[in-house]
Structure formats: C-alpha cells, structure tokens
Coordinates of C-alpha atoms and ligand atoms in Angstrom, one line a residue:
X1 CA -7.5 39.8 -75.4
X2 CA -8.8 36.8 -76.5
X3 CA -12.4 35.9 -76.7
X4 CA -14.1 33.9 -74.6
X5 CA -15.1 30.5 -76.0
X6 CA -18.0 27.3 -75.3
X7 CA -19.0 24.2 -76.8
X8 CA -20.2 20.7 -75.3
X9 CA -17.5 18.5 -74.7
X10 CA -19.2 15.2 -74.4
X11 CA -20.6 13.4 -77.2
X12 CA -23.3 15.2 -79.0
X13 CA -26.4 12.3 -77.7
X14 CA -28.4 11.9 -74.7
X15 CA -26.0 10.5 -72.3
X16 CA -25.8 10.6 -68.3
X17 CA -24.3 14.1 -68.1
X18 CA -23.5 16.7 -70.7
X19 CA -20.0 18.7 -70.0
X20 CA -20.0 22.3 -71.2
X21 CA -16.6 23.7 -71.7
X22 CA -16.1 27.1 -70.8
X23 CA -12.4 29.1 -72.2
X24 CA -11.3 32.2 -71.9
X25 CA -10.6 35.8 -69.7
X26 CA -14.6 35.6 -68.7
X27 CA -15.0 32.4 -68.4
X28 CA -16.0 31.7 -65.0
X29 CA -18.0 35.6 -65.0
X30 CA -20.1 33.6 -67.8
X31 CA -20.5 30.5 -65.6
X32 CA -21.2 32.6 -63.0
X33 CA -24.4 34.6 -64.9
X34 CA -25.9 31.0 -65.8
X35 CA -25.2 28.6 -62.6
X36 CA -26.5 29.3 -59.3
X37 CA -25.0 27.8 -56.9
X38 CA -26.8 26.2 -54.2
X39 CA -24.9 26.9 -50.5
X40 CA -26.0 30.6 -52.1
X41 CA -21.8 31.2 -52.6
X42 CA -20.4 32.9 -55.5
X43 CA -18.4 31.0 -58.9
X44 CA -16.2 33.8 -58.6
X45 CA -15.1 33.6 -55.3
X46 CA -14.5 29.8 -56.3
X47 CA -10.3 29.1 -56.2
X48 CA -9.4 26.7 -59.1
X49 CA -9.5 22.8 -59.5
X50 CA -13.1 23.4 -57.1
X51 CA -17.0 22.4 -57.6
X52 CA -20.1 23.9 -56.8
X53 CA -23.5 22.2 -56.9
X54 CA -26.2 24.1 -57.9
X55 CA -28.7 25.1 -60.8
X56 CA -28.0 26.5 -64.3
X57 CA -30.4 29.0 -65.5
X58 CA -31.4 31.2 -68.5
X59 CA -32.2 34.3 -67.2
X60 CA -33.8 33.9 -64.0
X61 CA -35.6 30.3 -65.0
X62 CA -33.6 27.7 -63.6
X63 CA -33.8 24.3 -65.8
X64 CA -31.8 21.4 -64.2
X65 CA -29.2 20.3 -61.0
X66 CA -25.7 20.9 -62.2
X67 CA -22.5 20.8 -61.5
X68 CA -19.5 24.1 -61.8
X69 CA -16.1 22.9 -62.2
X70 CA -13.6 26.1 -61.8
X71 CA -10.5 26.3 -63.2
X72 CA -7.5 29.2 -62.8
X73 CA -5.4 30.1 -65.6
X74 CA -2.6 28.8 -66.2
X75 CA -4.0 25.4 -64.4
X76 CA -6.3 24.4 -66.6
X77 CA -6.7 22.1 -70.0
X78 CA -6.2 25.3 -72.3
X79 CA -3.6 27.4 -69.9
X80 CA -6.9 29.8 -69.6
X81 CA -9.4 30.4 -66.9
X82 CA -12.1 27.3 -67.8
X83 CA -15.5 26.6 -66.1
X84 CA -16.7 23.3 -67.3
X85 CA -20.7 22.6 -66.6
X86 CA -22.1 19.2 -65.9
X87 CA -26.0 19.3 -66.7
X88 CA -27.9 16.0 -67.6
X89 CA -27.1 14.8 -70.4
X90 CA -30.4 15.3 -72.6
X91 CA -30.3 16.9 -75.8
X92 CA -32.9 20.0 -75.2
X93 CA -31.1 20.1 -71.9
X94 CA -27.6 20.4 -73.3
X95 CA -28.8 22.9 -76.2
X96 CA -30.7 25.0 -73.8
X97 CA -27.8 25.3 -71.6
X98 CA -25.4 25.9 -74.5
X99 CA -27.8 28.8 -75.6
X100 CA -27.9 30.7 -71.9
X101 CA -23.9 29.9 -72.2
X102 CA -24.0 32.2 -75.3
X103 CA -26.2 34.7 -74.5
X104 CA -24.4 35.6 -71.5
X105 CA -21.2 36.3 -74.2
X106 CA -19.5 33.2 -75.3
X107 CA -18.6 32.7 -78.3
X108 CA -19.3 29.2 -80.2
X109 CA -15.7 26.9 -79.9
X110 CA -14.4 26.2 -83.3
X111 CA -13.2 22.3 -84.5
X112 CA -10.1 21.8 -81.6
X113 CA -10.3 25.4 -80.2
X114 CA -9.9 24.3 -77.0
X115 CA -6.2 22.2 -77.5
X116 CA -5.5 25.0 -80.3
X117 CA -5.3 27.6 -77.2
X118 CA -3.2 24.4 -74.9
X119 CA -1.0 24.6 -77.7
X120 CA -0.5 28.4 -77.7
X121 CA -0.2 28.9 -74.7
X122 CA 2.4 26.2 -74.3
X123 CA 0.3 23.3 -72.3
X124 CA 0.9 20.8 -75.2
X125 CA 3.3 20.4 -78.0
X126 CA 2.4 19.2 -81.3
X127 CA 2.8 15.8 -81.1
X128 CA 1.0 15.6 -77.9
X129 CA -1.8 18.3 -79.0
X130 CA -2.5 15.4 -82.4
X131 CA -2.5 12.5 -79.6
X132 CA -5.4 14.2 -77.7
X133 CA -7.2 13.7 -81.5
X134 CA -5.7 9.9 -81.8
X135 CA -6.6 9.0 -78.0
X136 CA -10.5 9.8 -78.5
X137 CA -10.7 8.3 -81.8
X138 CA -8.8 5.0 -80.9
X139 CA -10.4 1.8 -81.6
X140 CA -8.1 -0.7 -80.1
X141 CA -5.9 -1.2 -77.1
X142 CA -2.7 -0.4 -79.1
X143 CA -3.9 3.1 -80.7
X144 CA -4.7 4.1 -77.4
X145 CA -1.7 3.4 -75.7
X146 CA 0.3 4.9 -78.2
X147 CA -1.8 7.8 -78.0
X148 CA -1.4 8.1 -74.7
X149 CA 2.6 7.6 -74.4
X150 CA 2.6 10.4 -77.1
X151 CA 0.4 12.9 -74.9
X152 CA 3.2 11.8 -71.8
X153 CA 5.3 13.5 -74.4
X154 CA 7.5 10.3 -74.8
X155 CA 7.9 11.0 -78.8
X156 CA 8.7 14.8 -77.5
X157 CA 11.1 14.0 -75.5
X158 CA 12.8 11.5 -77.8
X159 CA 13.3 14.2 -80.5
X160 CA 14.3 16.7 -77.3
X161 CA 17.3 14.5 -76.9
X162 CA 18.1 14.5 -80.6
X163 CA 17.4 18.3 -81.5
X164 CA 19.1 19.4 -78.1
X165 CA 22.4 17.1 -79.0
X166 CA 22.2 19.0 -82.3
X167 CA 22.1 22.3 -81.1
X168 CA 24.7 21.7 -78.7
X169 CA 27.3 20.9 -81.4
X170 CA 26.1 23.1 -83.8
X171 CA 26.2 26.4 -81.0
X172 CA 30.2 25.1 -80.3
X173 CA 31.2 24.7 -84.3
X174 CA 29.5 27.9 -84.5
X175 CA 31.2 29.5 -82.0
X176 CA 34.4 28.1 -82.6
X177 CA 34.0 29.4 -86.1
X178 CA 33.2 33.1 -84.8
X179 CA 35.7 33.6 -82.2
X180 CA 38.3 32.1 -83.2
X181 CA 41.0 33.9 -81.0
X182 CA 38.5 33.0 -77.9
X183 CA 39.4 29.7 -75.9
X184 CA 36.7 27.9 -77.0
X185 CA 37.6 24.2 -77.1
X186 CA 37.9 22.6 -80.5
X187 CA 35.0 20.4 -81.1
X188 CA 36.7 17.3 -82.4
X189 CA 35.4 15.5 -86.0
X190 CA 34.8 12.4 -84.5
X191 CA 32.8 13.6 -81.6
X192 CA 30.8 15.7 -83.8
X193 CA 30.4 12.6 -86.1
X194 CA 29.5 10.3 -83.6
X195 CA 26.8 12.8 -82.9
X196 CA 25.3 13.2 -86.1
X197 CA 25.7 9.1 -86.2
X198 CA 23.5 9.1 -83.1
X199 CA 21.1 11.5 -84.2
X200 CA 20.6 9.3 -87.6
X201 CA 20.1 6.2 -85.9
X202 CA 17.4 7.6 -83.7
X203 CA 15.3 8.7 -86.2
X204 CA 15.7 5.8 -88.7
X205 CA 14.2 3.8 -85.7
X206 CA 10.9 6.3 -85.6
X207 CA 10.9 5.9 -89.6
X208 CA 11.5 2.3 -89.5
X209 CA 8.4 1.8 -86.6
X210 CA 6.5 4.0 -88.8
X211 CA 4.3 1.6 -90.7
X212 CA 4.0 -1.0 -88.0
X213 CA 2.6 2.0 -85.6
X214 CA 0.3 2.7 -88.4
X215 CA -1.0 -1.0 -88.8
X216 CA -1.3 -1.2 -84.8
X217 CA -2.8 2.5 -84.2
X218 CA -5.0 2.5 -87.4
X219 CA -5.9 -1.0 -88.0
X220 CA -5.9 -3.4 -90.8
X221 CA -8.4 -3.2 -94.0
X222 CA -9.2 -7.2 -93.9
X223 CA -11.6 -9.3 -96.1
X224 CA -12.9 -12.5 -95.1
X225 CA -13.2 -15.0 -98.6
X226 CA -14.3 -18.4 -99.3
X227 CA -17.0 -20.2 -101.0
X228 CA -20.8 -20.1 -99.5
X229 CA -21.1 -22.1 -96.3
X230 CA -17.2 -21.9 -95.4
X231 CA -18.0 -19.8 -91.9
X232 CA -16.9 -16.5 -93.4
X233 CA -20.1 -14.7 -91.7
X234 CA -19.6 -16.7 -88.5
X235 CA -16.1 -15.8 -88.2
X236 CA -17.1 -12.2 -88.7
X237 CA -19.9 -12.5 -85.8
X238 CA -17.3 -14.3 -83.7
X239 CA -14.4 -11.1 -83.8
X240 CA -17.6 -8.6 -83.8
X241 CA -19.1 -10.4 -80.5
X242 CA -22.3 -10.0 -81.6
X243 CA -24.7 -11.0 -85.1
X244 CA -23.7 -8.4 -88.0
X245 CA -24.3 -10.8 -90.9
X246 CA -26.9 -12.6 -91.4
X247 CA -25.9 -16.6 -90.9
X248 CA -27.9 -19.3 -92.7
X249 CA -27.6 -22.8 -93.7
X250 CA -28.6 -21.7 -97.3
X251 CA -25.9 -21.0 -99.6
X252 CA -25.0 -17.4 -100.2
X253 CA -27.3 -15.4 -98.1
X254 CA -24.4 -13.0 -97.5
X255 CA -25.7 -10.8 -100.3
X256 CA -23.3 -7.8 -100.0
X257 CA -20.1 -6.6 -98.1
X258 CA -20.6 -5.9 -94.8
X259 CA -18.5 -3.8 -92.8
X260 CA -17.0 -3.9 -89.8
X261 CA -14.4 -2.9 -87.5
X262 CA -13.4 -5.9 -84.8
X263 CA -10.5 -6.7 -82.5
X264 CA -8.4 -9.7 -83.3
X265 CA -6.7 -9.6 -80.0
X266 CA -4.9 -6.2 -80.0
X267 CA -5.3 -5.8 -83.6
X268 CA -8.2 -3.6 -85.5
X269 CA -9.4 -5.6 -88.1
X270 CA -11.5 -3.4 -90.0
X271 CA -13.2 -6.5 -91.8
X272 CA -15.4 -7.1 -94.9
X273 CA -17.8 -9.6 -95.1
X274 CA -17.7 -10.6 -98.6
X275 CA -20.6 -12.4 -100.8
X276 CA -19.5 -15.9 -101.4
X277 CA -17.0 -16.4 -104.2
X278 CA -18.5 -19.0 -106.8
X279 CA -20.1 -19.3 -110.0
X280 CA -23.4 -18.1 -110.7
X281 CA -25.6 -16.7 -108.4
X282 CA -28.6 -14.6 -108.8
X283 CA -28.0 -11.0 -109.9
X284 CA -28.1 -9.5 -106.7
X285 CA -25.6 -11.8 -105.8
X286 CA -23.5 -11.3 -108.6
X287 CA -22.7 -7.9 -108.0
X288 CA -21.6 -8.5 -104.7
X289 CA -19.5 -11.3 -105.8
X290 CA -17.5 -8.7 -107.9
X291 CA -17.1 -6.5 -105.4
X292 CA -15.9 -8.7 -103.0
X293 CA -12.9 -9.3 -105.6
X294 CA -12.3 -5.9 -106.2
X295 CA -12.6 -5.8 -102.0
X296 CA -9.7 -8.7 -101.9
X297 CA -7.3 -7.1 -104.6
X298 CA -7.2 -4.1 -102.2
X299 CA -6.9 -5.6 -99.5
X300 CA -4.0 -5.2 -97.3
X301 CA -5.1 -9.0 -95.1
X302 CA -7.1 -11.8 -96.2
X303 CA -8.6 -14.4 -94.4
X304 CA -9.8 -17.0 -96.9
X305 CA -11.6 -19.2 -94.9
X306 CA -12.2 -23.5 -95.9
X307 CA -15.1 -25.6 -94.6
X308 CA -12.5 -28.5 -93.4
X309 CA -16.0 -30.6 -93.0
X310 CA -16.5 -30.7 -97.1
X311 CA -13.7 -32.0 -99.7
X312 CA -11.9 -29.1 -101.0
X313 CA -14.2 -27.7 -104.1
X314 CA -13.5 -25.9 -107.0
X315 CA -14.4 -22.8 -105.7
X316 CA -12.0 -23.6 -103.1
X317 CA -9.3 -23.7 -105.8
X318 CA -10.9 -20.0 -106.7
X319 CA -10.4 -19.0 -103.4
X320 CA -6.5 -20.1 -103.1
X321 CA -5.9 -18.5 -107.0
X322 CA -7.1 -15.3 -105.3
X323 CA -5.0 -15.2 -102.6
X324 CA -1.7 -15.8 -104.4
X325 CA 0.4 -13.0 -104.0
X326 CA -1.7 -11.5 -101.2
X327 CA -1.0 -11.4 -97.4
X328 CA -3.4 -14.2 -96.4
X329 CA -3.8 -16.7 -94.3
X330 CA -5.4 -19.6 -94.5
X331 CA -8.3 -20.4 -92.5
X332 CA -9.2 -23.9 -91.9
X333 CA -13.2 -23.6 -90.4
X334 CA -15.0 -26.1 -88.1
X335 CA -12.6 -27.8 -86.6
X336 CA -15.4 -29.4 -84.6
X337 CA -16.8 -31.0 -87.2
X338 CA -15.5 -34.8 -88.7
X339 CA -12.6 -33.1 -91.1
X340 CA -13.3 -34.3 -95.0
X341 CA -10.9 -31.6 -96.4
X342 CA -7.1 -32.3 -97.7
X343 CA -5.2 -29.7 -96.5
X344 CA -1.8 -29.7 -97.9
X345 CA -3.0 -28.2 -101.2
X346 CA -4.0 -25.4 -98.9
X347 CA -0.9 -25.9 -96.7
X348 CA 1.6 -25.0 -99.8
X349 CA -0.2 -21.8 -101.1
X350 CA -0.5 -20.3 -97.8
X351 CA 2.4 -18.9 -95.8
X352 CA 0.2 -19.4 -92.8
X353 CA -2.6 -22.0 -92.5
X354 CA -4.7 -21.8 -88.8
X355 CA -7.1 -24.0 -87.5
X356 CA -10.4 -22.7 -85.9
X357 CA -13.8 -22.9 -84.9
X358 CA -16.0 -20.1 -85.6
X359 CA -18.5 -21.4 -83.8
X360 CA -16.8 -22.6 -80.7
X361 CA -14.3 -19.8 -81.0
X362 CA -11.5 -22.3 -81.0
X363 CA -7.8 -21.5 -82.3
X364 CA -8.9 -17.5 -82.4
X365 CA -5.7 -16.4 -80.5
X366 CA -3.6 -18.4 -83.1
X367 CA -5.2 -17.1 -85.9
X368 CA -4.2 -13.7 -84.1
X369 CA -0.5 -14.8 -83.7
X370 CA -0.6 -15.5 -87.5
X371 CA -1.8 -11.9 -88.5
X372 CA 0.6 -10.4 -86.6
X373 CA 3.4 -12.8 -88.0
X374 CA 2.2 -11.9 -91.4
X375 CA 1.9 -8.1 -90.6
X376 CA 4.9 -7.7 -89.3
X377 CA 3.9 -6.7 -86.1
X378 CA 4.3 -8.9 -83.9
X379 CA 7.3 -7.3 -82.0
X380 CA 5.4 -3.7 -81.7
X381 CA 6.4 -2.8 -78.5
X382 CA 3.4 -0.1 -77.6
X383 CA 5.5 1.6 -75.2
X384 CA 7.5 3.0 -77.1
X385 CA 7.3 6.2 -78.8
X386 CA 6.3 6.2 -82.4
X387 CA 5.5 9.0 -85.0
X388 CA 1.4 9.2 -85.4
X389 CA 0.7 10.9 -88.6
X390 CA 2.6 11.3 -91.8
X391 CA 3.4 15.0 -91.0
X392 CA 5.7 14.0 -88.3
X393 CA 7.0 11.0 -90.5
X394 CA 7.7 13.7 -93.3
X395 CA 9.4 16.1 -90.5
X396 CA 11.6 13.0 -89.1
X397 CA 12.4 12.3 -93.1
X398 CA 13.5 15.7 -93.7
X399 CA 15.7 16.6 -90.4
X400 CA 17.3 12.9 -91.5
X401 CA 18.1 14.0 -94.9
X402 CA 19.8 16.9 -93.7
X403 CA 21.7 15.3 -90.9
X404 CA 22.9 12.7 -93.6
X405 CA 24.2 15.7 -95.7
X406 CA 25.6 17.1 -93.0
X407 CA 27.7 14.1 -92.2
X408 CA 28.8 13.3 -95.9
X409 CA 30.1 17.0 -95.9
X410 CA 32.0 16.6 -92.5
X411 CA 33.4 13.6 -93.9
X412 CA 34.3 14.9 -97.5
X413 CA 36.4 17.9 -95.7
X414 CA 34.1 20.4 -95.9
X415 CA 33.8 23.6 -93.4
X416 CA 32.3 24.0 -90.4
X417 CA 30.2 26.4 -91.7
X418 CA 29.1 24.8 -94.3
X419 CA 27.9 21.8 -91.8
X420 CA 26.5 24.1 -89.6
X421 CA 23.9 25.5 -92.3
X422 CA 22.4 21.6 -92.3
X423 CA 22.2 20.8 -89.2
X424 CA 20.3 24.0 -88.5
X425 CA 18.2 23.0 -91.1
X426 CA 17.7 19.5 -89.6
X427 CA 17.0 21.2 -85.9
X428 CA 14.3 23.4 -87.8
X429 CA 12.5 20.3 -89.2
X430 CA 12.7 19.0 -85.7
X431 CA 11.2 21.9 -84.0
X432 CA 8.1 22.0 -86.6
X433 CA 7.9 18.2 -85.6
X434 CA 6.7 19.6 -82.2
X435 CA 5.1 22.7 -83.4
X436 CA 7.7 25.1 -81.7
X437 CA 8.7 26.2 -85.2
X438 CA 5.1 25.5 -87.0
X439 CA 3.8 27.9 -89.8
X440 CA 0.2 29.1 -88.5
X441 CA -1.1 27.0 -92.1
X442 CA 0.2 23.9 -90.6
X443 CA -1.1 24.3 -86.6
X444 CA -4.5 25.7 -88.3
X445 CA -4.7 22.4 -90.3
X446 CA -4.5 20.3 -87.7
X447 CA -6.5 21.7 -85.2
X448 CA -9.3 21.7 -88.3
X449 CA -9.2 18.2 -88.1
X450 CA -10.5 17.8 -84.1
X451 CA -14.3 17.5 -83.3
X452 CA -15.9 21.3 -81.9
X453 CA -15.7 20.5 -78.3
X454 CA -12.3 19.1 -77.9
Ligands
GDP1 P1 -20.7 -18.1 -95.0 O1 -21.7 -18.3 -96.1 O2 -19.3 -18.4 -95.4 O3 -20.9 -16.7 -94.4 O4 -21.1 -19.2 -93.8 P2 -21.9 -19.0 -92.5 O5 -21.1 -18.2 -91.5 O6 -23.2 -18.4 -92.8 O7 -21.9 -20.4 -92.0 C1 -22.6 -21.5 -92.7 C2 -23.1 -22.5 -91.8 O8 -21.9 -23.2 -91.2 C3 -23.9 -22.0 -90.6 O9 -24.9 -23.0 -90.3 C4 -23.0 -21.9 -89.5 O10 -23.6 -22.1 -88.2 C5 -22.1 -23.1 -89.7 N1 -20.7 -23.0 -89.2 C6 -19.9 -21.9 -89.3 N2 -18.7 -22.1 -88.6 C7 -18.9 -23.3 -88.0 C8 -18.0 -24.1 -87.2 O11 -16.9 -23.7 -86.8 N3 -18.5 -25.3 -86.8 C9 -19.7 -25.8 -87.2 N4 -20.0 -27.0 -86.7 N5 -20.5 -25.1 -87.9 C10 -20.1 -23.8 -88.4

C-alpha cells in the first residue's frame, strides 16, 4: 500500500486561490476529515471528476470557503484516488490548511511525487513525465510548445514507431534463427537493411534538431556591447518592456551587468547589460568593464550596438575587435536620429548588420530575423518532436550507435545472431528513452529535479 501523500500545488505566494493536492488510497477519507461540505453531503459519496463547495476545517474550527475536487483512481493526474483543495490563496491560510491536511494522516509530497506516481503507474512516460518539468518552467512561446507536443507524447510516439520496427525484425530473425525447420518466412537482407536505414535516419534527425531545440526551449546567453551612450540599456528596456537599467544622458551610468531574461520575438534572450566598453572610467566602473568582456568571450550572441548619430569612435573599433570571431550582430542605434556614422567598416566585420531604434522600437522584428539567421534557428519547426534534455540525446546516441553496428555487421556477412544481440541493445536504449526500461537511479533523479507540489 502506498502512502498517502499532500503538498500545495500552486506557487508557494499569496495568490487568488491556493490548490492542495491530495494522492493516494485515503485520499479523499483525508479530504473528507478536513472539508465540510456545504449542501451537508459527504466527499466520499462524491463520484470522480466532481466538486463540492464548502468549508475546510482543523478539527472542528472551520477557517475559510473552499472548494473539493474528487478524483477516482485510475482517472486522475497520478493514476491514484486525488482530492485537490482550493482555499484562498494566503500564505497562513495555505499553511494552516496544509497542516489539518497532515494531521489527518498525509504525508508531506516529496520534489515531483505526484508525476513520480503518474509515471509508475503508467499515466506518463518519461519523456512526457520531464515535459510536465519543461512546460512550467518555460519562458518563451517555443519551450512551451515543445513542452507541450512532448507531454502529447509526440517524441514517444516517434521513437514507438522506431523501437516497434526494431522489434518486429529482430522477433522474425530471431525466430527464424530458432525454428529453423518451422515455416517461418525468411526475412530478406535488404528488407531488414532498409529497416535499420530507416531507423538511423530517424534518430539522426532528433540528434541533428537537438541543439536548435535547445537554443529555442532554453534560450540564448546574450550580451549587449558598445561604447557609453550607444543605446545598449535602451535596447535592453525595450526587449524587457519595462525600465531594468538605469538610462541617462551621462556616460557610463550602466555600472554593472544587469541581468535579464527577454523575448526577441519567439526567442529567450537571456541578456546582459554590460558596463560601457572604453578606456578609463572610475573604479567601480572599471570592474564592470572587465566583466563585461569576460561576459562577451562567453557569450554564445552578441549584440554590439553603434550610436549611428556620432562618427564611429575608437571605442567603436574596440567594440568590432571584440566581436571578431563571435556570433554577433551588428546593431546600428537611433535610426531616428540625423545618421553621422560610416557604416561599411561595420558592414564588413559583421555577418549581419540591423538597423533600429531603441527608442521607437523600430527594425526590432529584423533584428529578430538576424538572431535567428545567425543561430541557426530559423527553420525550427516547434511542432515537431524534439529530444528535451541531454539524457534522451545520450539514449538516442546510444540506440544509433548500435543500430549502425548492427547494419555494418549485416552488411560485412555476419549472422543473424550476431545482429540480433545489437539491435536488442539499441531497442533497450530506446525503452530507457521513455522510462519503460529505466534503472530506479535514473527515474529517482529526475523526479529530484521537479518542484514539491508537482
Ligand atoms: P548605454 O550607455 O549604451 O546604455 O545608452 P543608454 O541606453 O543609456 O542611452 C543613452 C542615451 O541615448 C539616452 O538618452 C537614450 O534615451 C538615448 N537613446 C537610446 N536609444 C535611442 C534611439 O534609438 N534614438 C534616440 N533618439 N535616442 C536614443
């Protein structure tokens, strides 16, 4: 018998309503010793997917109007009986209610208990119980909708279709190898090859999209250089949508990096306001200048950003030094203003140059097109499936490997057998993919990961 498990499942601050979650065999018997409802009727007599207003209590005080969700195993988020509770959302409220929750014999939820026991008890694979993580920590319209094709089960049922095409050939060759008086139809070399080939290709694809997923899901560490004055800090206020830096007309008020994570269109920029790059400075200055190198050296985008209103300085020529070698693009600020600036130097050290106006917000969507030219990404189609994490990358990597060896041992004459023990070993790699064949280390370290409460 498993124990019967609570936590708040809404965010952990006064909010509207608070949702406590409720798992297990006496999970709605628990509900039922703390909620009251109000037509005078009884949780337990409640069928599933049903509400009940009414009043939670500790002992017999009652402390706020709720609301009792029921639901019946095996409909419900974890495959076991749940009661979820609405109460306001107030922190003494929530913690008081959590606490009657308790003493009438729940036990605290650990990190991800709650889609640990979906995944036992078979309401989620894998790859769809890490999307439910992914999904509530998205920051951007792409991470979410991968996340959300994932917990569809669209990258489950990709790999289905491979493993099951797999184990199809590999239960013939193995029966063919067994029985050979039986009548079991010879599986021909080029079918089975053309299998393998198949199987290959489709995971190459998820292992090629991997890094462009990765760029679109987790976003993009960016720094924003240029001299004092260039815009840099009203750039940043303009993809933040609201004042994060502090903008003056007085050179090099941006003391120190500021960061910042900000949508560029569907990217997630997660952005660093540096501390203008020039000679001298004061010293609190200086040690934000330095950083703000060390910031663009590691650096996967930089936006080096150019007053076009003021000729093009030698800190300018700093600026472009900086960037060689490094996935920038140019940024050519205040358009608005009379331009004073020559361009081309900027032009030819640049493998994009954009045109904006941080104030205005002008030439934004371009500068968007340009980061995505740059990153690669502009083709990411976010309905496909992709691989979310680098254990399913590694998985996909392994059950490729083997398939490969499989193939080169088909082709170099080998037995059946003998390709038979690899593709076995490729459909095992594919199974721990979605958690059918985990180890209890790995499913334990992942459900470590999730927030108590989810
Ligand atoms: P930073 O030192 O590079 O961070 O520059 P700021 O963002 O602080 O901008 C310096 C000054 O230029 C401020 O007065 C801004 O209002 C102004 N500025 C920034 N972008 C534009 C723009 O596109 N057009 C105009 N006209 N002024 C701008």
């Amino acid at each position: 018998m498993s124990t019967t498990i609570a936590a708040l499942a809404t965010g952990n601050s006064p909010g509207g309503i608070g949702v406590i979650r409720i798992s297990g065999e006496n999970a709605i018997e628990i509900a039922n010793r703390v909620f009251e409802c109000a037509d005078g009727s009884s949780l337990l007599d409640l069928k599933g997917y049903r509400a009940k207003f009414g009043c939670v209590k500790s002992g017999e005080e009652k402390f706020d109007n709720a609301v009792a969700l029921v639901f019946r195993a095996p409909k419900s988020y974890t495959g076991e009986d749940v009661a979820e509770i609405s109460v306001h959302g107030g922190i003494y409220i929530i913690e008081k209610a959590l606490g009657a929750v308790f003493a009438a014999g729940a036990q605290p939820a650990e990190a991800g208990e709650f889609t640990k026991r979906a995944f036992l008890n078979g309401k989620l694979d894998l790859t769809q119980a890490e999307s439910v993580a992914d999904l509530i920590s998205a920051e951007g319209e792409a991470a979410a909708q991968a996340s959300f094709n994932l917990l569809q089960g669209a990258l489950s049922r990709k790999i289905g279709a491979v493993q099951d095409s797999l184990i199809d050939s590999a239960a013939l060759m193995a029966a063919w190898v067994d029985y050979p008086d039986e009548e079991i139809p010879e599986l021909e070399q080029s079918t089975l090859e053309a299998t393998l080939k198949n199987a290959e290709a489709q995971l190459e694809e998820l292992i090629d999209s991997y890094d462009c997923g990765q760029t679109m899901t987790q976003g993009v560490e960016t720094v924003i250089a240029g001299k004092p004055n260039a815009g840099k800090s009203t750039l940043m206020n303009l993809l933040a949508g609201r004042e994060k830096s502090i903008v003056t007309d007085i050179a090099g008020t941006t003391r120190d990096v500021v960061e910042e994570s900000v949508r560029l269109g569907g990217l997630v920029l997660h952005l660093n306001d540096t501390a203008g790059i020039h000679a001298g400075g004061d010293a609190v200055e200086s040690i934000g200048i330095q950083r703000a190198m060390d910031k663009i050296s590691s650096a996967v985008l930089v936006l080096a950003v150019f007053d076009s209103s003021t000729p093009l300085s030698p800190e300018d020529e700093t600026v472009i030094e900086q960037c060689r070698g490094k996935r920038a693009i140019a940024v050519i600020n205040k358009t608005d203003l009379e331009q004073r600036i020559d361009c081309s130097k900027i032009e030819n050290a640049f493998a994009e140059t954009v045109y904006i106006s941080a104030k205005s917000g002008e030439g934004v969507a371009e500068l968007e097109a340009a980061a995505k030219r740059l990153l690669g990404v502009e083709q990411f189609d976010t309905s496909a499936p992709i691989l979310a994490n680098q254990r399913q990358k590694n998985c996909c990597r392994n059950a490729l490997g083997y398939i490969k060896e499989a193939r080169e041992a088909l082709e170099s004459g080998m037995t059946y057998d003998a390709v038979n023990v690899m593709m076995d070993s490729a459909v095992d790699e594919l199974l721990a993919l979605t958690g059918k064949k985990a180890t209890i280390e790995v499913v334990n370290n992942i459900f470590s990961k999730f927030c108590v409460g989810k």
